[in-house]
Amino acid sequence: EAARLERMVSDLLDLGRPLAPRFQSVDLAGLASDCVTVLLARHECENVAMVVEKPDDRLLAEIDPDLVELALFNVIRNAAQASPAGGRVVVRVEGRGERVALMVDDEGGGFPEEEALRLFEPFFTTRATGTGIGLAVVRRVVEANQGAIEIGRSPEGGARLTMIFRAGETNPSEPPGGGA
C-alpha cells in the first residue's frame, strides 16, 4: 500500500510539473530494454513475461530520454496490469519514414472503445485501483517531445499503445548504445 501511495504522489507531481525536454538522438530499443530491466529489478511486473523486440537496425528518435522513459514506465506498467498472470507484454520499435514508433502490446482485454477518447484525461480510469494519472502523464510527455499517440489492438487481441517520435540523426562519434 505504501508503494502504491508513493507511486500515486510521484504521478501527481509528474502530471503537474512543467516539461522542458532536452532533445537528443536516442536508440529507442535500448531505452525500452533499460525500462524493462528497471521494472523487473523493482519487482513491478513479475506476473508477466516482458519482451523487447529489437529491430535489425538501430532506430534513433529525437527525444528527451528521461521524459520518454517516464512515459514508457507508465505504459509498460499498465500493460502488465492489464495482462493475465503468465501473459506477455511486448515492446517493439519500428521505423516509419521520418518517424520512429515505440509500441507496447499486452494480452489484456484491450481498450474499451466507448472510453478510448477519455483514456488520456487526468483522473479517468477503467481500473478499480487506478488513479487515472499514468496515461495523462504519457500524453503530456509525448506532446512535449513533439510526438503522437495511437491506441488500438495488438495482434494477440489485447491493447496496443504506440508512441511516435521524430527520427533522430546518427552521430558518428556516438557509441553504439545510443544517447540513452
PDB file of N, CA and C in Angstrom, residues 36-94:
ATOM      1  N   VAL A  36      12.552  -1.997 -19.124  1.00  0.00           N
ATOM      2  CA  VAL A  36      12.138  -3.337 -18.703  1.00  0.00           C
ATOM      3  C   VAL A  36      13.050  -3.855 -17.606  1.00  0.00           C
ATOM      4  N   THR A  37      14.341  -3.658 -17.750  1.00  0.00           N
ATOM      5  CA  THR A  37      15.304  -4.102 -16.733  1.00  0.00           C
ATOM      6  C   THR A  37      15.003  -3.460 -15.384  1.00  0.00           C
ATOM      7  N   VAL A  38      14.747  -2.168 -15.376  1.00  0.00           N
ATOM      8  CA  VAL A  38      14.443  -1.460 -14.121  1.00  0.00           C
ATOM      9  C   VAL A  38      13.142  -1.969 -13.512  1.00  0.00           C
ATOM     10  N   LEU A  39      12.091  -2.123 -14.319  1.00  0.00           N
ATOM     11  CA  LEU A  39      10.807  -2.600 -13.783  1.00  0.00           C
ATOM     12  C   LEU A  39      10.929  -4.008 -13.205  1.00  0.00           C
ATOM     13  N   LEU A  40      11.703  -4.867 -13.869  1.00  0.00           N
ATOM     14  CA  LEU A  40      11.895  -6.220 -13.339  1.00  0.00           C
ATOM     15  C   LEU A  40      12.718  -6.193 -12.053  1.00  0.00           C
ATOM     16  N   ALA A  41      13.722  -5.333 -11.987  1.00  0.00           N
ATOM     17  CA  ALA A  41      14.547  -5.224 -10.776  1.00  0.00           C
ATOM     18  C   ALA A  41      13.725  -4.712  -9.593  1.00  0.00           C
ATOM     19  N   ARG A  42      12.731  -3.872  -9.887  1.00  0.00           N
ATOM     20  CA  ARG A  42      11.846  -3.344  -8.837  1.00  0.00           C
ATOM     21  C   ARG A  42      10.719  -4.317  -8.499  1.00  0.00           C
ATOM     22  N   HIS A  43      10.653  -5.435  -9.202  1.00  0.00           N
ATOM     23  CA  HIS A  43       9.609  -6.455  -8.997  1.00  0.00           C
ATOM     24  C   HIS A  43       8.220  -5.888  -9.243  1.00  0.00           C
ATOM     25  N   GLU A  44       8.102  -4.984 -10.231  1.00  0.00           N
ATOM     26  CA  GLU A  44       6.808  -4.352 -10.501  1.00  0.00           C
ATOM     27  C   GLU A  44       5.964  -5.108 -11.515  1.00  0.00           C
ATOM     28  N   CYS A  45       6.575  -5.960 -12.320  1.00  0.00           N
ATOM     29  CA  CYS A  45       5.834  -6.625 -13.395  1.00  0.00           C
ATOM     30  C   CYS A  45       6.169  -8.114 -13.437  1.00  0.00           C
ATOM     31  N   GLU A  46       6.179  -8.734 -12.289  1.00  0.00           N
ATOM     32  CA  GLU A  46       6.618 -10.123 -12.197  1.00  0.00           C
ATOM     33  C   GLU A  46       5.608 -11.139 -12.712  1.00  0.00           C
ATOM     34  N   ASN A  47       4.337 -10.742 -12.826  1.00  0.00           N
ATOM     35  CA  ASN A  47       3.315 -11.728 -13.194  1.00  0.00           C
ATOM     36  C   ASN A  47       3.241 -11.968 -14.705  1.00  0.00           C
ATOM     37  N   VAL A  48       4.025 -11.204 -15.498  1.00  0.00           N
ATOM     38  CA  VAL A  48       4.006 -11.370 -16.949  1.00  0.00           C
ATOM     39  C   VAL A  48       5.430 -11.457 -17.483  1.00  0.00           C
ATOM     40  N   ALA A  49       5.551 -12.045 -18.661  1.00  0.00           N
ATOM     41  CA  ALA A  49       6.847 -12.070 -19.359  1.00  0.00           C
ATOM     42  C   ALA A  49       6.996 -10.740 -20.094  1.00  0.00           C
ATOM     43  N   MET A  50       8.180 -10.176 -20.054  1.00  0.00           N
ATOM     44  CA  MET A  50       8.456  -8.907 -20.722  1.00  0.00           C
ATOM     45  C   MET A  50       9.426  -9.176 -21.862  1.00  0.00           C
ATOM     46  N   VAL A  51       9.073  -8.737 -23.060  1.00  0.00           N
ATOM     47  CA  VAL A  51       9.891  -8.976 -24.238  1.00  0.00           C
ATOM     48  C   VAL A  51      10.117  -7.646 -24.952  1.00  0.00           C
ATOM     49  N   VAL A  52      11.362  -7.370 -25.300  1.00  0.00           N
ATOM     50  CA  VAL A  52      11.683  -6.215 -26.140  1.00  0.00           C
ATOM     51  C   VAL A  52      12.173  -6.771 -27.463  1.00  0.00           C
ATOM     52  N   GLU A  53      11.417  -6.512 -28.530  1.00  0.00           N
ATOM     53  CA  GLU A  53      11.807  -6.953 -29.869  1.00  0.00           C
ATOM     54  C   GLU A  53      12.582  -5.825 -30.523  1.00  0.00           C
ATOM     55  N   LYS A  54      13.860  -6.069 -30.737  1.00  0.00           N
ATOM     56  CA  LYS A  54      14.735  -5.045 -31.301  1.00  0.00           C
ATOM     57  C   LYS A  54      14.786  -5.183 -32.817  1.00  0.00           C
ATOM     58  N   PRO A  55      14.742  -4.062 -33.521  1.00  0.00           N
ATOM     59  CA  PRO A  55      14.864  -4.117 -34.982  1.00  0.00           C
ATOM     60  C   PRO A  55      16.297  -4.454 -35.386  1.00  0.00           C
ATOM     61  N   ASP A  56      16.478  -4.853 -36.644  1.00  0.00           N
ATOM     62  CA  ASP A  56      17.816  -5.178 -37.137  1.00  0.00           C
ATOM     63  C   ASP A  56      18.722  -3.950 -37.127  1.00  0.00           C
ATOM     64  N   ASP A  57      18.165  -2.803 -37.473  1.00  0.00           N
ATOM     65  CA  ASP A  57      18.930  -1.553 -37.487  1.00  0.00           C
ATOM     66  C   ASP A  57      18.590  -0.747 -36.246  1.00  0.00           C
ATOM     67  N   ARG A  58      19.576   0.009 -35.765  1.00  0.00           N
ATOM     68  CA  ARG A  58      19.316   0.932 -34.655  1.00  0.00           C
ATOM     69  C   ARG A  58      18.394   2.024 -35.149  1.00  0.00           C
ATOM     70  N   LEU A  59      17.308   2.241 -34.438  1.00  0.00           N
ATOM     71  CA  LEU A  59      16.373   3.306 -34.797  1.00  0.00           C
ATOM     72  C   LEU A  59      16.454   4.388 -33.731  1.00  0.00           C
ATOM     73  N   LEU A  60      16.899   5.548 -34.140  1.00  0.00           N
ATOM     74  CA  LEU A  60      17.060   6.666 -33.221  1.00  0.00           C
ATOM     75  C   LEU A  60      15.861   7.592 -33.319  1.00  0.00           C
ATOM     76  N   ALA A  61      15.484   8.158 -32.185  1.00  0.00           N
ATOM     77  CA  ALA A  61      14.420   9.154 -32.132  1.00  0.00           C
ATOM     78  C   ALA A  61      14.974  10.400 -31.472  1.00  0.00           C
ATOM     79  N   GLU A  62      14.474  11.553 -31.881  1.00  0.00           N
ATOM     80  CA  GLU A  62      14.875  12.836 -31.317  1.00  0.00           C
ATOM     81  C   GLU A  62      13.930  13.139 -30.157  1.00  0.00           C
ATOM     82  N   ILE A  63      14.366  12.777 -28.937  1.00  0.00           N
ATOM     83  CA  ILE A  63      13.509  12.856 -27.746  1.00  0.00           C
ATOM     84  C   ILE A  63      14.330  13.284 -26.532  1.00  0.00           C
ATOM     85  N   ASP A  64      13.616  13.537 -25.455  1.00  0.00           N
ATOM     86  CA  ASP A  64      14.242  13.675 -24.142  1.00  0.00           C
ATOM     87  C   ASP A  64      14.154  12.289 -23.505  1.00  0.00           C
ATOM     88  N   PRO A  65      15.275  11.583 -23.353  1.00  0.00           N
ATOM     89  CA  PRO A  65      15.214  10.194 -22.879  1.00  0.00           C
ATOM     90  C   PRO A  65      14.620  10.045 -21.478  1.00  0.00           C
ATOM     91  N   ASP A  66      14.858  11.001 -20.595  1.00  0.00           N
ATOM     92  CA  ASP A  66      14.312  10.895 -19.236  1.00  0.00           C
ATOM     93  C   ASP A  66      12.790  10.988 -19.250  1.00  0.00           C
ATOM     94  N   LEU A  67      12.251  11.919 -20.038  1.00  0.00           N
ATOM     95  CA  LEU A  67      10.801  12.064 -20.110  1.00  0.00           C
ATOM     96  C   LEU A  67      10.148  10.865 -20.786  1.00  0.00           C
ATOM     97  N   VAL A  68      10.723  10.403 -21.890  1.00  0.00           N
ATOM     98  CA  VAL A  68      10.136   9.265 -22.601  1.00  0.00           C
ATOM     99  C   VAL A  68      10.246   8.002 -21.751  1.00  0.00           C
ATOM    100  N   GLU A  69      11.314   7.881 -20.985  1.00  0.00           N
ATOM    101  CA  GLU A  69      11.431   6.743 -20.069  1.00  0.00           C
ATOM    102  C   GLU A  69      10.295   6.770 -19.040  1.00  0.00           C
ATOM    103  N   LEU A  70       9.978   7.946 -18.521  1.00  0.00           N
ATOM    104  CA  LEU A  70       8.861   8.100 -17.581  1.00  0.00           C
ATOM    105  C   LEU A  70       7.560   7.629 -18.223  1.00  0.00           C
ATOM    106  N   ALA A  71       7.306   8.060 -19.467  1.00  0.00           N
ATOM    107  CA  ALA A  71       6.092   7.648 -20.169  1.00  0.00           C
ATOM    108  C   ALA A  71       6.084   6.145 -20.399  1.00  0.00           C
ATOM    109  N   LEU A  72       7.217   5.602 -20.828  1.00  0.00           N
ATOM    110  CA  LEU A  72       7.285   4.174 -21.119  1.00  0.00           C
ATOM    111  C   LEU A  72       7.081   3.330 -19.856  1.00  0.00           C
ATOM    112  N   PHE A  73       7.618   3.776 -18.721  1.00  0.00           N
ATOM    113  CA  PHE A  73       7.349   3.077 -17.451  1.00  0.00           C
ATOM    114  C   PHE A  73       5.839   2.966 -17.224  1.00  0.00           C
ATOM    115  N   ASN A  74       5.131   4.070 -17.404  1.00  0.00           N
ATOM    116  CA  ASN A  74       3.681   4.070 -17.188  1.00  0.00           C
ATOM    117  C   ASN A  74       2.963   3.124 -18.152  1.00  0.00           C
ATOM    118  N   VAL A  75       3.346   3.164 -19.422  1.00  0.00           N
ATOM    119  CA  VAL A  75       2.684   2.327 -20.423  1.00  0.00           C
ATOM    120  C   VAL A  75       2.951   0.841 -20.153  1.00  0.00           C
ATOM    121  N   ILE A  76       4.192   0.499 -19.847  1.00  0.00           N
ATOM    122  CA  ILE A  76       4.522  -0.908 -19.582  1.00  0.00           C
ATOM    123  C   ILE A  76       3.819  -1.396 -18.314  1.00  0.00           C
ATOM    124  N   ARG A  77       3.812  -0.575 -17.264  1.00  0.00           N
ATOM    125  CA  ARG A  77       3.097  -0.952 -16.031  1.00  0.00           C
ATOM    126  C   ARG A  77       1.626  -1.221 -16.318  1.00  0.00           C
ATOM    127  N   ASN A  78       0.985  -0.329 -17.078  1.00  0.00           N
ATOM    128  CA  ASN A  78      -0.430  -0.517 -17.424  1.00  0.00           C
ATOM    129  C   ASN A  78      -0.628  -1.810 -18.209  1.00  0.00           C
ATOM    130  N   ALA A  79       0.260  -2.072 -19.164  1.00  0.00           N
ATOM    131  CA  ALA A  79       0.151  -3.286 -19.971  1.00  0.00           C
ATOM    132  C   ALA A  79       0.293  -4.536 -19.101  1.00  0.00           C
ATOM    133  N   ALA A  80       1.228  -4.509 -18.163  1.00  0.00           N
ATOM    134  CA  ALA A  80       1.430  -5.655 -17.262  1.00  0.00           C
ATOM    135  C   ALA A  80       0.204  -5.864 -16.378  1.00  0.00           C
ATOM    136  N   GLN A  81      -0.376  -4.771 -15.900  1.00  0.00           N
ATOM    137  CA  GLN A  81      -1.563  -4.882 -15.048  1.00  0.00           C
ATOM    138  C   GLN A  81      -2.772  -5.377 -15.826  1.00  0.00           C
ATOM    139  N   ALA A  82      -2.849  -5.045 -17.120  1.00  0.00           N
ATOM    140  CA  ALA A  82      -3.982  -5.474 -17.944  1.00  0.00           C
ATOM    141  C   ALA A  82      -3.859  -6.921 -18.398  1.00  0.00           C
ATOM    142  N   SER A  83      -2.634  -7.438 -18.472  1.00  0.00           N
ATOM    143  CA  SER A  83      -2.407  -8.797 -18.958  1.00  0.00           C
ATOM    144  C   SER A  83      -2.716  -9.819 -17.876  1.00  0.00           C
ATOM    145  N   PRO A  84      -3.188 -10.986 -18.284  1.00  0.00           N
ATOM    146  CA  PRO A  84      -3.428 -12.038 -17.292  1.00  0.00           C
ATOM    147  C   PRO A  84      -2.102 -12.569 -16.753  1.00  0.00           C
ATOM    148  N   ALA A  85      -2.127 -13.141 -15.559  1.00  0.00           N
ATOM    149  CA  ALA A  85      -0.932 -13.758 -14.986  1.00  0.00           C
ATOM    150  C   ALA A  85      -0.405 -14.793 -15.972  1.00  0.00           C
ATOM    151  N   GLY A  86       0.894 -14.749 -16.211  1.00  0.00           N
ATOM    152  CA  GLY A  86       1.510 -15.654 -17.176  1.00  0.00           C
ATOM    153  C   GLY A  86       1.468 -15.118 -18.602  1.00  0.00           C
ATOM    154  N   GLY A  87       0.864 -13.954 -18.798  1.00  0.00           N
ATOM    155  CA  GLY A  87       0.788 -13.350 -20.129  1.00  0.00           C
ATOM    156  C   GLY A  87       2.099 -12.691 -20.517  1.00  0.00           C
ATOM    157  N   ARG A  88       2.059 -11.968 -21.637  1.00  0.00           N
ATOM    158  CA  ARG A  88       3.255 -11.305 -22.165  1.00  0.00           C
ATOM    159  C   ARG A  88       2.976  -9.844 -22.464  1.00  0.00           C
ATOM    160  N   VAL A  89       3.992  -9.030 -22.231  1.00  0.00           N
ATOM    161  CA  VAL A  89       4.000  -7.647 -22.685  1.00  0.00           C
ATOM    162  C   VAL A  89       5.158  -7.547 -23.660  1.00  0.00           C
ATOM    163  N   VAL A  90       4.870  -7.067 -24.863  1.00  0.00           N
ATOM    164  CA  VAL A  90       5.892  -6.978 -25.909  1.00  0.00           C
ATOM    165  C   VAL A  90       6.088  -5.513 -26.274  1.00  0.00           C
ATOM    166  N   VAL A  91       7.338  -5.092 -26.266  1.00  0.00           N
ATOM    167  CA  VAL A  91       7.699  -3.734 -26.670  1.00  0.00           C
ATOM    168  C   VAL A  91       8.440  -3.856 -27.998  1.00  0.00           C
ATOM    169  N   ARG A  92       7.966  -3.098 -29.000  1.00  0.00           N
ATOM    170  CA  ARG A  92       8.565  -3.133 -30.341  1.00  0.00           C
ATOM    171  C   ARG A  92       8.945  -1.726 -30.774  1.00  0.00           C
ATOM    172  N   VAL A  93       9.977  -1.642 -31.598  1.00  0.00           N
ATOM    173  CA  VAL A  93      10.385  -0.379 -32.205  1.00  0.00           C
ATOM    174  C   VAL A  93      10.347  -0.582 -33.713  1.00  0.00           C
ATOM    175  N   GLU A  94       9.779   0.421 -34.405  1.00  0.00           N
ATOM    176  CA  GLU A  94       9.588   0.290 -35.842  1.00  0.00           C
ATOM    177  C   GLU A  94       9.831   1.641 -36.516  1.00  0.00           C
TER     178      GLU A  94
END
